[in-house]
Coordinates of C-alpha atoms and ligand atoms in Angstrom, one line a residue:
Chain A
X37 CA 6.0 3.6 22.1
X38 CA 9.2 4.3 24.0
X39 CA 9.0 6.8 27.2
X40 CA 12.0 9.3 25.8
X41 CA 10.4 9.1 22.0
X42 CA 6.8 10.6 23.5
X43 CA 8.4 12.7 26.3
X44 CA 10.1 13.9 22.9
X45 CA 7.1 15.3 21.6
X46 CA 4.9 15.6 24.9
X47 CA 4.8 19.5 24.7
X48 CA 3.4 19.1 20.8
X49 CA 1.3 16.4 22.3
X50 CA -0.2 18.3 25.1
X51 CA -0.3 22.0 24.0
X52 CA -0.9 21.2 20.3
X53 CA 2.7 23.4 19.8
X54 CA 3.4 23.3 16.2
X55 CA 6.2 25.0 13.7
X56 CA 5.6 28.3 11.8
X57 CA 7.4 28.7 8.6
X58 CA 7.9 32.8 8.0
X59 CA 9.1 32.5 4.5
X60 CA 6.2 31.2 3.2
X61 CA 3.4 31.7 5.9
X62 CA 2.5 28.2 6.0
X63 CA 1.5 26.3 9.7
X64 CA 2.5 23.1 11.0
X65 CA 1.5 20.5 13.1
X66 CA 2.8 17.9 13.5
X67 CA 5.9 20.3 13.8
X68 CA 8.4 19.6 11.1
X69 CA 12.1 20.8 11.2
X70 CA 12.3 21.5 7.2
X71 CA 9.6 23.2 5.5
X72 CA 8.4 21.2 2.9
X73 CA 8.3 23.8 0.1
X74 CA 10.9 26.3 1.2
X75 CA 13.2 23.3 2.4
X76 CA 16.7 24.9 3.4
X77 CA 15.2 28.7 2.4
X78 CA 12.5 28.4 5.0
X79 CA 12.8 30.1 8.5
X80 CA 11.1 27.7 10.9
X81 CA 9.9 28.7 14.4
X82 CA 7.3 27.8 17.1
X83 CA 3.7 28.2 17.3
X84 CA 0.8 26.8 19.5
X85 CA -2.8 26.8 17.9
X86 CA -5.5 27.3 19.4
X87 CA -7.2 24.0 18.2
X88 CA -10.1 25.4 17.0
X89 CA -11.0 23.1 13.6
X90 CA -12.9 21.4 11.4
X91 CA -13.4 17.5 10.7
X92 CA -12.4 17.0 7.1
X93 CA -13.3 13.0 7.4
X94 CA -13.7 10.6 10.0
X95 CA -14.2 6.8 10.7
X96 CA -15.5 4.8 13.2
X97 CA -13.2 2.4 14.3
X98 CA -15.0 -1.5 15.5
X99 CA -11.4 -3.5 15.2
X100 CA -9.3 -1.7 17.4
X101 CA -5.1 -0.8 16.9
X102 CA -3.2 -3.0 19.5
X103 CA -3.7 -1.2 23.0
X104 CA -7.1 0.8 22.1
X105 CA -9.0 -2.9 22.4
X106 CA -10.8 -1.4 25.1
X107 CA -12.0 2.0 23.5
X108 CA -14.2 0.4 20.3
X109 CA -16.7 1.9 18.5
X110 CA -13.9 4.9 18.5
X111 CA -13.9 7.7 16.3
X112 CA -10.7 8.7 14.6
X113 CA -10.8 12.1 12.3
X114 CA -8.5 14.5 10.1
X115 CA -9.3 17.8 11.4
X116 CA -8.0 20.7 10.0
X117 CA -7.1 23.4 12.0
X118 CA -8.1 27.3 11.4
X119 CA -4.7 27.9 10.6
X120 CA -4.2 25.6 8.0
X121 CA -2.7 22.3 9.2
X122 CA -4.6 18.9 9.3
X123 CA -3.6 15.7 12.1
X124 CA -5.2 12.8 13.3
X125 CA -6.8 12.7 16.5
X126 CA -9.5 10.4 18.0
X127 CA -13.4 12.9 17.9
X128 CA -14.9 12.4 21.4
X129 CA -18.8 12.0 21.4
X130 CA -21.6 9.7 19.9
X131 CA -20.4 8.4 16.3
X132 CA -23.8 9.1 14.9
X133 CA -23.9 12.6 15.1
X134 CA -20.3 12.6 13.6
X135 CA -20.5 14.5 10.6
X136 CA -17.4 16.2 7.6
X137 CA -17.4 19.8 8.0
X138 CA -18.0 19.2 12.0
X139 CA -16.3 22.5 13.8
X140 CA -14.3 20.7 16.7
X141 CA -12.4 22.2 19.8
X142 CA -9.3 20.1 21.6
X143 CA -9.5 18.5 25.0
X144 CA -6.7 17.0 27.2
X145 CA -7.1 13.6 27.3
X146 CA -5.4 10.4 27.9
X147 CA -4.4 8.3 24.9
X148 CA -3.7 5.3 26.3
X149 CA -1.1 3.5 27.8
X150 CA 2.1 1.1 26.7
X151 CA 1.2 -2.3 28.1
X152 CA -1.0 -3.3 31.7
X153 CA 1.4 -1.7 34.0
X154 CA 3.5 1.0 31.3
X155 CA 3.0 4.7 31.3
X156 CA 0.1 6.3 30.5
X157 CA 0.4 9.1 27.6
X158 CA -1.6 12.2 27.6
X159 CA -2.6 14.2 24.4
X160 CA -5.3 16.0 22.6
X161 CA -8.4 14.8 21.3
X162 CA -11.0 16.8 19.8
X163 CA -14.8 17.3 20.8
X164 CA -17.5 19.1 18.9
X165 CA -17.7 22.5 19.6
Chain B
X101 CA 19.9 2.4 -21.1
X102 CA 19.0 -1.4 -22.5
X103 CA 15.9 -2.5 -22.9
X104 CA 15.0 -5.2 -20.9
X105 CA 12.8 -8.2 -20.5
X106 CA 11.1 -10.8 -18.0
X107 CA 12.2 -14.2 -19.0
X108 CA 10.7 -16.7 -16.1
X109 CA 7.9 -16.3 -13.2
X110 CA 6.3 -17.9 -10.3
X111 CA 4.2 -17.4 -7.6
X112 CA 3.8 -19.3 -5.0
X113 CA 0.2 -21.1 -3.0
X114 CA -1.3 -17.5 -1.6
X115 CA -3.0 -18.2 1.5
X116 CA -2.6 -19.4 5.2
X117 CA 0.3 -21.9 5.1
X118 CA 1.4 -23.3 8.7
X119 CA 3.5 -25.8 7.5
X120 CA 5.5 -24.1 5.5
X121 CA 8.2 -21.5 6.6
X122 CA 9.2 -18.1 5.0
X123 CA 12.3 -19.7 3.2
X124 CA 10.2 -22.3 1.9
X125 CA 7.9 -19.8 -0.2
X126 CA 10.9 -18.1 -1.6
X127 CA 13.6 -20.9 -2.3
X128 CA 9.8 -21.9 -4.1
X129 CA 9.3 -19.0 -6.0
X130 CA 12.8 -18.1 -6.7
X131 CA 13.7 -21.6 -8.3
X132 CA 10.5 -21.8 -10.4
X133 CA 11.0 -18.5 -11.7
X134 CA 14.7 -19.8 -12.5
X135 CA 13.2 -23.0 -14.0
X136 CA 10.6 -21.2 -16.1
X137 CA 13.4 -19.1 -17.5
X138 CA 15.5 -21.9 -17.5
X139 CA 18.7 -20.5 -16.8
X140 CA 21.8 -21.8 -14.6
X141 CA 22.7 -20.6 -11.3
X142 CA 26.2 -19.7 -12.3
X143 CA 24.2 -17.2 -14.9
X144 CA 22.7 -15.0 -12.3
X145 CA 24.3 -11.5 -11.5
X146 CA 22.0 -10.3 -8.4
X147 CA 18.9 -10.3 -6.8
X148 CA 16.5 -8.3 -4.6
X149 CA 14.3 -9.2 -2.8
X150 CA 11.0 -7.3 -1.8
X151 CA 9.7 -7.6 1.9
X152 CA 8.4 -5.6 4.4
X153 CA 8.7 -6.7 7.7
X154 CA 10.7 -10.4 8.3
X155 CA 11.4 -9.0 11.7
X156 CA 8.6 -8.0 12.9
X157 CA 6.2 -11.2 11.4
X158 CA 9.3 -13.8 11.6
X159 CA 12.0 -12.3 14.0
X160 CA 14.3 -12.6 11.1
X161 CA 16.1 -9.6 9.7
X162 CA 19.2 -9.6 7.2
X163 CA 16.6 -11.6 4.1
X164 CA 18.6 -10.7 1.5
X165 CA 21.7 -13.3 2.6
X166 CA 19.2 -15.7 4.0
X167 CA 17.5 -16.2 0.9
X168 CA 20.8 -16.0 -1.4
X169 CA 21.7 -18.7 0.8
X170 CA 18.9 -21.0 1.1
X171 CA 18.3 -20.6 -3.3
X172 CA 21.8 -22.0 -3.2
X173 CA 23.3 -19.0 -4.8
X174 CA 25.7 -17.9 -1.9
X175 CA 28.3 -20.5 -1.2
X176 CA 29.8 -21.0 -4.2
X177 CA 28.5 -18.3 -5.9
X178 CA 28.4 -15.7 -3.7
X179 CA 25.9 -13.9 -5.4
X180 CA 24.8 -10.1 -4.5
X181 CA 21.4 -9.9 -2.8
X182 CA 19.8 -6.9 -1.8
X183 CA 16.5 -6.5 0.1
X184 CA 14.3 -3.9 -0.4
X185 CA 11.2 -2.1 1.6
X186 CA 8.8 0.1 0.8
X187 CA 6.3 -1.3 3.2
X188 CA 3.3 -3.0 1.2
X189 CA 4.8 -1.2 -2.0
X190 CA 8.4 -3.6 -1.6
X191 CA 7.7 -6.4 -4.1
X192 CA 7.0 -3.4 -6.9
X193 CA 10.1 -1.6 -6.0
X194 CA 12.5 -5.0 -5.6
X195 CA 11.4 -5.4 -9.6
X196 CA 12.2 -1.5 -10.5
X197 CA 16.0 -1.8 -8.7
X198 CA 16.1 -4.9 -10.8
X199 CA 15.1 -3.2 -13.9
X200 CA 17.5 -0.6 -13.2
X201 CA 20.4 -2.7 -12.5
X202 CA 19.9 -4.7 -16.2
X203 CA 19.1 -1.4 -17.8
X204 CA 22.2 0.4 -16.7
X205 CA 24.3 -3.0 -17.8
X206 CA 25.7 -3.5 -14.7
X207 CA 24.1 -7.1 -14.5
X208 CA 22.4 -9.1 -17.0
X209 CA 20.5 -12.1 -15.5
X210 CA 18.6 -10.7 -12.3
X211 CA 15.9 -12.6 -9.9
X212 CA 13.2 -10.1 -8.1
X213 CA 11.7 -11.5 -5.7
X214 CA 9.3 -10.8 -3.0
X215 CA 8.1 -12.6 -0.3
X216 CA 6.1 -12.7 3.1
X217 CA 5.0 -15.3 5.8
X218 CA 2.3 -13.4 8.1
X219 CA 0.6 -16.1 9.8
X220 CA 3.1 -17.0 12.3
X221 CA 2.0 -14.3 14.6
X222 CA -1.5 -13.5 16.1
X223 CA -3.5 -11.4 13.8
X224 CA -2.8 -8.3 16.1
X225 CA 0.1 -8.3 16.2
X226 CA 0.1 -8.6 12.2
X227 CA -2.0 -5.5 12.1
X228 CA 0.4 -4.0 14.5
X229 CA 3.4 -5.0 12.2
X230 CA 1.6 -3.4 9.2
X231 CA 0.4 -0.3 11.1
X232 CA 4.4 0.5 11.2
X233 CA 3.8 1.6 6.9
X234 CA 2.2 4.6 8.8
X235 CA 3.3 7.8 11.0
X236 CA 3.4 5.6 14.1
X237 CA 3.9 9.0 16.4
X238 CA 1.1 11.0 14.7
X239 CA -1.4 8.7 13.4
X240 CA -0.5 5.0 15.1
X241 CA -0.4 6.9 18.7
X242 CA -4.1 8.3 18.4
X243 CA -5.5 4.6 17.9
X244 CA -5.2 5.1 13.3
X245 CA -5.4 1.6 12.0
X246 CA -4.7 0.4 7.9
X247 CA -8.5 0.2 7.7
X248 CA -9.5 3.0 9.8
X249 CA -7.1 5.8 7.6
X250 CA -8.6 4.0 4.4
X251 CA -11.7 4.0 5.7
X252 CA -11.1 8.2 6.3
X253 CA -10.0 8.4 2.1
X254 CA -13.6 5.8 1.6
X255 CA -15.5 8.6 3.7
X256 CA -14.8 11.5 1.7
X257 CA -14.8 10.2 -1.8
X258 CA -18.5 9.0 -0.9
X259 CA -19.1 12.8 0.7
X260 CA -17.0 14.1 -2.4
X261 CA -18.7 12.5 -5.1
X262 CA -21.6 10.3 -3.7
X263 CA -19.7 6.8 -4.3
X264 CA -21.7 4.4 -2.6
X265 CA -21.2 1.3 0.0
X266 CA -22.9 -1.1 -3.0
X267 CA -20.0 0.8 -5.6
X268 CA -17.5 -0.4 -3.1
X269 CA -19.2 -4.0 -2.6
X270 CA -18.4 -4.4 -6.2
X271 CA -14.9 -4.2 -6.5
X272 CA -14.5 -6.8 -3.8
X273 CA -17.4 -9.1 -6.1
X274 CA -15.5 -8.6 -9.0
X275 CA -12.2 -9.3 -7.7
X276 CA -13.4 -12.7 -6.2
X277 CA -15.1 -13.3 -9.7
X278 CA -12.0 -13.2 -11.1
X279 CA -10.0 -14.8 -8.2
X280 CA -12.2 -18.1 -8.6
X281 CA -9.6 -18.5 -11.7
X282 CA -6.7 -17.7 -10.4
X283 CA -4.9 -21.1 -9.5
X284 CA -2.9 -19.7 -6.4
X285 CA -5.6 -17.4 -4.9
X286 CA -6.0 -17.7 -1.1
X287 CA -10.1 -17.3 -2.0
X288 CA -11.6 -18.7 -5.1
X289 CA -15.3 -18.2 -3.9
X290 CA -17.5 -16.2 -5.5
X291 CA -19.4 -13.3 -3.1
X292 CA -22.2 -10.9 -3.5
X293 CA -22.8 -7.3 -2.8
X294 CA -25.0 -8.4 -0.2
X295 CA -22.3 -10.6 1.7
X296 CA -20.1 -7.6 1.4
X297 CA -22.8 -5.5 2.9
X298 CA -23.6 -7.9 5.5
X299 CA -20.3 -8.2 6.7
X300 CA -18.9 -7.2 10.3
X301 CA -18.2 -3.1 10.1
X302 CA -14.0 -2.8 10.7
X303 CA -13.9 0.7 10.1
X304 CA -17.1 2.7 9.2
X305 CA -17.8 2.9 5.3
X306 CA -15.3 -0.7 5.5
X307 CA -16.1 -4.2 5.9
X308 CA -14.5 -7.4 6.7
X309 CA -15.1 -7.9 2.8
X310 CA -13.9 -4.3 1.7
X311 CA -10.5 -5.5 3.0
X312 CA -7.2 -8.0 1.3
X313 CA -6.4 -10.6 4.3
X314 CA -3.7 -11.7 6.0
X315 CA -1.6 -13.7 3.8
X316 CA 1.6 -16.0 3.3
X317 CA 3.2 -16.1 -0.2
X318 CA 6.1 -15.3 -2.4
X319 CA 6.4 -14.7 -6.0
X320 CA 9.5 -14.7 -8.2
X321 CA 10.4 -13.2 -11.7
X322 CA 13.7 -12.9 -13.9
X323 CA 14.9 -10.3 -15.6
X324 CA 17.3 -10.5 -18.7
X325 CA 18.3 -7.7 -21.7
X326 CA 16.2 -7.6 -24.4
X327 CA 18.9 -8.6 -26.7
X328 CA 19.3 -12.0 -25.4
X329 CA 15.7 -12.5 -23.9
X330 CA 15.0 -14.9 -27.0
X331 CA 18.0 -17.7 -26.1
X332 CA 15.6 -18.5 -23.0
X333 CA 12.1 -18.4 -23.7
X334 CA 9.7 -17.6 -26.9
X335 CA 7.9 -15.5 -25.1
X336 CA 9.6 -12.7 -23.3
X337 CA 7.5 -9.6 -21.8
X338 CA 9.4 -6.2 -22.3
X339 CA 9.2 -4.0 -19.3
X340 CA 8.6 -0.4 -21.0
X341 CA 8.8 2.0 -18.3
X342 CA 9.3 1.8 -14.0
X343 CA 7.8 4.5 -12.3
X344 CA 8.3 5.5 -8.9
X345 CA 7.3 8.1 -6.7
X346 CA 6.8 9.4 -2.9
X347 CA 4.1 11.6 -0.6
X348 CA 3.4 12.4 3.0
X349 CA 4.0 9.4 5.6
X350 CA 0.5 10.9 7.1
X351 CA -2.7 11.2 5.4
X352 CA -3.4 14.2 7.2
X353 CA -0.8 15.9 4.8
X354 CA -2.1 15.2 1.6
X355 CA -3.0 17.9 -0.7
X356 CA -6.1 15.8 -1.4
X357 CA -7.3 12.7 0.5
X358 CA -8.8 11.2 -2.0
X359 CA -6.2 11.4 -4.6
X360 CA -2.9 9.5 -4.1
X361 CA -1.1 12.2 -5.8
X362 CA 2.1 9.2 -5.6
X363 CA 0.4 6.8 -8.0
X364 CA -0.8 9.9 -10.4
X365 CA 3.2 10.7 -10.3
X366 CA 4.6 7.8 -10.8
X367 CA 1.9 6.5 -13.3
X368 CA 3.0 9.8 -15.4
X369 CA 6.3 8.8 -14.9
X370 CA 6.0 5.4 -16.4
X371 CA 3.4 6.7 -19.4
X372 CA 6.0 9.4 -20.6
X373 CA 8.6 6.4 -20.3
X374 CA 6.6 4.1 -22.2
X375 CA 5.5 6.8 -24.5
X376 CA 2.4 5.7 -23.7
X377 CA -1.3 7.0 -22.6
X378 CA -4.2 5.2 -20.1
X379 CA -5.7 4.5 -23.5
X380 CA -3.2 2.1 -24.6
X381 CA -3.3 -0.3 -21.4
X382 CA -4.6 -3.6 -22.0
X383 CA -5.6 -4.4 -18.8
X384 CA -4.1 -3.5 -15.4
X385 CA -3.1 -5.0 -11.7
X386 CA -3.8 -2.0 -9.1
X387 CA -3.1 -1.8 -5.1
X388 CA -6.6 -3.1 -4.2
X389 CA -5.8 -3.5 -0.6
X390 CA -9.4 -2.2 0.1
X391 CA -11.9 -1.7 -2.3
X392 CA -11.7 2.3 -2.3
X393 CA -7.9 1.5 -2.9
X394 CA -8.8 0.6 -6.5
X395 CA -11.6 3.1 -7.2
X396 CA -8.7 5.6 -6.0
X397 CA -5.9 3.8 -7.8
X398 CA -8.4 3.6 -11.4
X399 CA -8.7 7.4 -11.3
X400 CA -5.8 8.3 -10.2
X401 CA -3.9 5.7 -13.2
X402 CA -6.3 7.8 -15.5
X403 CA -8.6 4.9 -17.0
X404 CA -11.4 6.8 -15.5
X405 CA -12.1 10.0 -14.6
X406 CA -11.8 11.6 -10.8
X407 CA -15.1 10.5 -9.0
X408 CA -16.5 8.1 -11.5
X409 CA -14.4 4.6 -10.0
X410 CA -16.9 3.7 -7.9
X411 CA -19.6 4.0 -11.0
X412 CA -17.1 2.4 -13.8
X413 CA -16.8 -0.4 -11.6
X414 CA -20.6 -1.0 -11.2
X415 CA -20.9 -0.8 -15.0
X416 CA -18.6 -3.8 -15.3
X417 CA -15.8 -1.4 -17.1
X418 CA -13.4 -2.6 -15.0
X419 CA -14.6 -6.6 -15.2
X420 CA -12.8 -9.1 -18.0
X421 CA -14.4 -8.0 -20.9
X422 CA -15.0 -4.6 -19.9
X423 CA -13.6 -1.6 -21.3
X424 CA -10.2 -1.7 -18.7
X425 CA -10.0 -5.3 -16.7
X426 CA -8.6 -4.6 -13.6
X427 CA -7.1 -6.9 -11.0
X428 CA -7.8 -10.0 -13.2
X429 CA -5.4 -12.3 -10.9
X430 CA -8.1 -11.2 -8.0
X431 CA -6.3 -8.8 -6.5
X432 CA -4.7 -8.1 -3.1
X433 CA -8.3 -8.9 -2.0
X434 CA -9.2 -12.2 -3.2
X435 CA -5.4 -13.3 -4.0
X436 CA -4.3 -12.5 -1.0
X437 CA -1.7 -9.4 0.0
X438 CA 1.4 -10.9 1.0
X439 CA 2.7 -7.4 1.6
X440 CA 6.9 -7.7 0.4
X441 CA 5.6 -10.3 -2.0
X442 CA 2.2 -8.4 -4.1
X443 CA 4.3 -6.2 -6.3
X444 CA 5.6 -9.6 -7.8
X445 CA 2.8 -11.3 -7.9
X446 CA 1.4 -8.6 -10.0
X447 CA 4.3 -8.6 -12.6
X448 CA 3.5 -12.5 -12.6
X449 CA 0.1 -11.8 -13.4
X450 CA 0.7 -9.1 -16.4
X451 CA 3.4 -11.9 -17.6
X452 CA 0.9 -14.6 -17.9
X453 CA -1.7 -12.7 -19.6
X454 CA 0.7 -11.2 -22.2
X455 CA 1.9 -14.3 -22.8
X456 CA -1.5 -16.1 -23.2
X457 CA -1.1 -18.2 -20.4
X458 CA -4.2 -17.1 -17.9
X459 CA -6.7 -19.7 -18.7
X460 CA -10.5 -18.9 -17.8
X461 CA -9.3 -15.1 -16.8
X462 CA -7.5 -14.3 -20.2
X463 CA -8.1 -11.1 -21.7
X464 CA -8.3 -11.1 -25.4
X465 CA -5.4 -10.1 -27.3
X466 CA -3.9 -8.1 -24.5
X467 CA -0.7 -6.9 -25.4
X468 CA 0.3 -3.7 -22.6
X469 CA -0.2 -4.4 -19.4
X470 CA 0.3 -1.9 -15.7
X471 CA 0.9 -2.8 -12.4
X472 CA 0.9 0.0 -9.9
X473 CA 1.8 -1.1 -6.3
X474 CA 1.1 1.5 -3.5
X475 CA 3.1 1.5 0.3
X476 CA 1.4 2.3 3.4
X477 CA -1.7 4.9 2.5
X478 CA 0.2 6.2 -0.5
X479 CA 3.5 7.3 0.9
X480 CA 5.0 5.1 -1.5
X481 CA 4.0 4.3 -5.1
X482 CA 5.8 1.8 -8.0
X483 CA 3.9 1.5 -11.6
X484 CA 5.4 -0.6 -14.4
X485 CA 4.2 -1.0 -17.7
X486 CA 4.6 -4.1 -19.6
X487 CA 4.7 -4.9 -23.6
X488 CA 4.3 -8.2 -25.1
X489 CA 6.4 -6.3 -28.5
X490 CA 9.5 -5.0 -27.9
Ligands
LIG519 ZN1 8.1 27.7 3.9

């Protein structure tokens, strides 16, 4: 991924700052610029979350994406977060004591890095809590 | 609208083919499907062509003109040629802007074709290519891969409704059962639950054998209106209804991960079309791109109900002879999945079955047949419904 398209996003990425829709109370993250059941009627503005969540499923991953070769057995999980949203982010700890309904908490971590000498993006991950 | 029907098909080999470029397969597929039809050149109004990602897997962009060109349809002829993606889903959605374009009367003779060489390039960088039908920025960027979201909707269906690795096992069994008669499947061996079992873990509940490979292929149909069908062939296949609807990029955002709420849409799209219900399906070609992909796409299609795919398929329901066959051809998983080119190849298969013409994997009498082609993890779905009466 490009440097300007996760600088971008890098205070989503690293603060887990979302979007807020006030005409219909519903959360977001990723952050979204149209609510997607208000569309134009929605009023959209900022939120950060806390992070605290739940793992709704998970994998582990053996045959790594392109650039997280060096990561396997990983674990990659929807969590959903108290406020409502679910995203993706890699579950930090021993796969076997993975399990759905997991509560979670975020951690800053390093994601990974674009090619042997590219930059190295930061994020959030998720540990149990 | 017109009615209209498929008057010629053609698939190509399915399978790793080195010597043999990505206009190969398609001038291939594209002039069989004209010679089956056997209509002239100077006859055809337009064509589109299904593919997913020619730059990324060939460096070639701009496959709509290449392959009006190389099918000899563009010097003279100049014929309009339109590509069309929809990542895995393009081949199913090339046919429906197809269907539209003889339905409305715009055009009247109309090739769909889909096509797409993935073995040039190092099989990472073909699961990178394909990793692309996701949210690359929120799901690519945290180390998702095809198997690993899949893997996530596998997860909670067994935690859901206690479908089982062995359930799984058996779709890929039975779709290599059926494969073994499929002339231009990339794997006519036979497995067994415990090979699938056995197999080296991609991404926890999936296998190696839960998963379609990485294939090269192209397939090829022509479309005509119903009122003229009969001047080419004695055995035209009426497309019924087209169905097409969208969801969430991200998995994350589904109402429910284990429901593709895309292919429940557009399959209740293409039954009201068709006037038809589940019960009236014949048999059906589904998005098997891993096994839970057709336990999903069974339920979700409404030939079972939600939960019980993983057990209808262990009861043989789903087997020829069974209540519903599914994925007679194979499937993505023992035919192969040449992304742009699978929503074809499964209008090829429905084609030969209606018309009798599917050897050792014919389904008695079978009369109304479904495809239902899915892009990415369900972003994307296309469902057609085929008649062999008007
Ligand atoms: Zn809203």
């Amino acid at each position: 991924m490009s440097v300007p398209r996760f600088w971008r996003k890098q205070i989503a990425r690293y603060n887990l700052v979302g979007t807020y829709c006030k005409t219909c109370n519903e959360y977001f993250y990723p952050p979204r610029n149209v609510c997607p059941t208000c569309r134009r009627d929605g009023q959209i503005g900022e939120h950060k979350f806390n992070g605290n969540g739940e793992l709704v499923t998970y994998t582990v991953i053996h045959t790594a994406a392109e650039g997280f070769e060096g990561q396997t057995p990983y674990v990659l999980g929807i969590v959903q977060l108290e406020e409502g949203p679910r995203l993706t982010s890699q579950i930090v700890g021993d796969p076997k004591e993975m399990h759905i309904g997991m509560k979670v908490r975020p951690v800053f971590r390093r994601l990974g890095q674009s090619g042997e000498r590219g930059m190295i993006y930061y994020g959030t991950k998720f540990v149990p809590a | 609208m017109r009615e209209v029907a498929i008057i010629g098909v053609k698939n190509t080999l399915f399978g790793e083919q080195w010597d043999r470029s990505f206009r190969d397969l398609v001038v291939e597929a594209g002039v069989g499907a004209v010679e089956d039809a056997g209509v002239a050149g100077e006859r055809i109004d337009s064509m589109f062509v299904g593919n997913m990602s020619g730059g990324q897997f060939v460096e070639q962009e701009h496959i709509g003109a290449l392959i009006a060109d190389y099918s000899g349809l563009a010097k003279n002829l100049h014929v309009p040629s339109t590509r069309v993606e929809a990542a895995c889903a393009s081949g199913g959605l090339a046919l429906r802007q197809a269907f539209y374009s003889v339905a409305s009367g715009m055009d009247d003779i109309v090739i769909a074709a889909g096509v797409e060489k993935m073995t040039d390039v190092p099989s990472s960088k073909a699961s990178s290519a394909l990793a692309a039908a996701a949210d690359r920025e929120w799901e690519g960027i945290m180390g998702a891969t095809f198997p690993g979201l899949y893997a996530m909707i596998a997860r909670m269906h067994m935690h859901k409704y206690g479908t089982t690795s062995e359930q799984l096992a058996q779709v890929a069994v039975k779709n290599h059962y059926n494969g073994q008669f499929n002339p231009i499947a990339q794997y006519r061996n036979t497995i067994t639950v415990d090979a699938v079992l056995s197999s080296i873990m991609v991404a926890d509940p999936l296998r190696i054998f839960d998963c379609s490979p990485i294939t090269d292929g192209a397939s090829a149909v022509i479309l005509a209106p119903a009122d003229v069908a009969h001047e080419y062939t004695d055995t035209p296949i009426y497309i019924k209804a087209s169905g097409q609807a969208s969801d969430t990029i991200a998995l994350h955002d589904r109402r429910d991960i284990t429901t593709l709420d895309a292919s429940v849409v557009a399959g209740r799209r293409a039954y009201e079309m068709a006037g038809l219900g589940p019960k009236d399906i014949d048999l059906v070609e589904v998005h098997d791109c891993f096994t839970i992909a057709e336990i999903c796409a069974i339920e979700d299609l409404g030939f079972v109900k939600k939960g019980e795919g993983g057990k209808a398929t262990q009861q043989g329901e789903t087997a020829i002879g069974g209540r519903i066959p599914v994925n007679t051809s194979g499937g993505l998983k023992a035919c192969g999945h040449p992304v742009g080119a699978t929503g074809i190849k499964q209008a090829v298969e429905i084609v030969q079955q209606l018309r009798g013409e599917a050897g050792k994997r014919q389904v008695d009498g079978a009369e109304v047949g479904m495809t239902h082609n899915v892009g990415g993890s369900g972003a994307t779905a296309v469902v057609h419904i085929f008649s062999r009466n008007r």
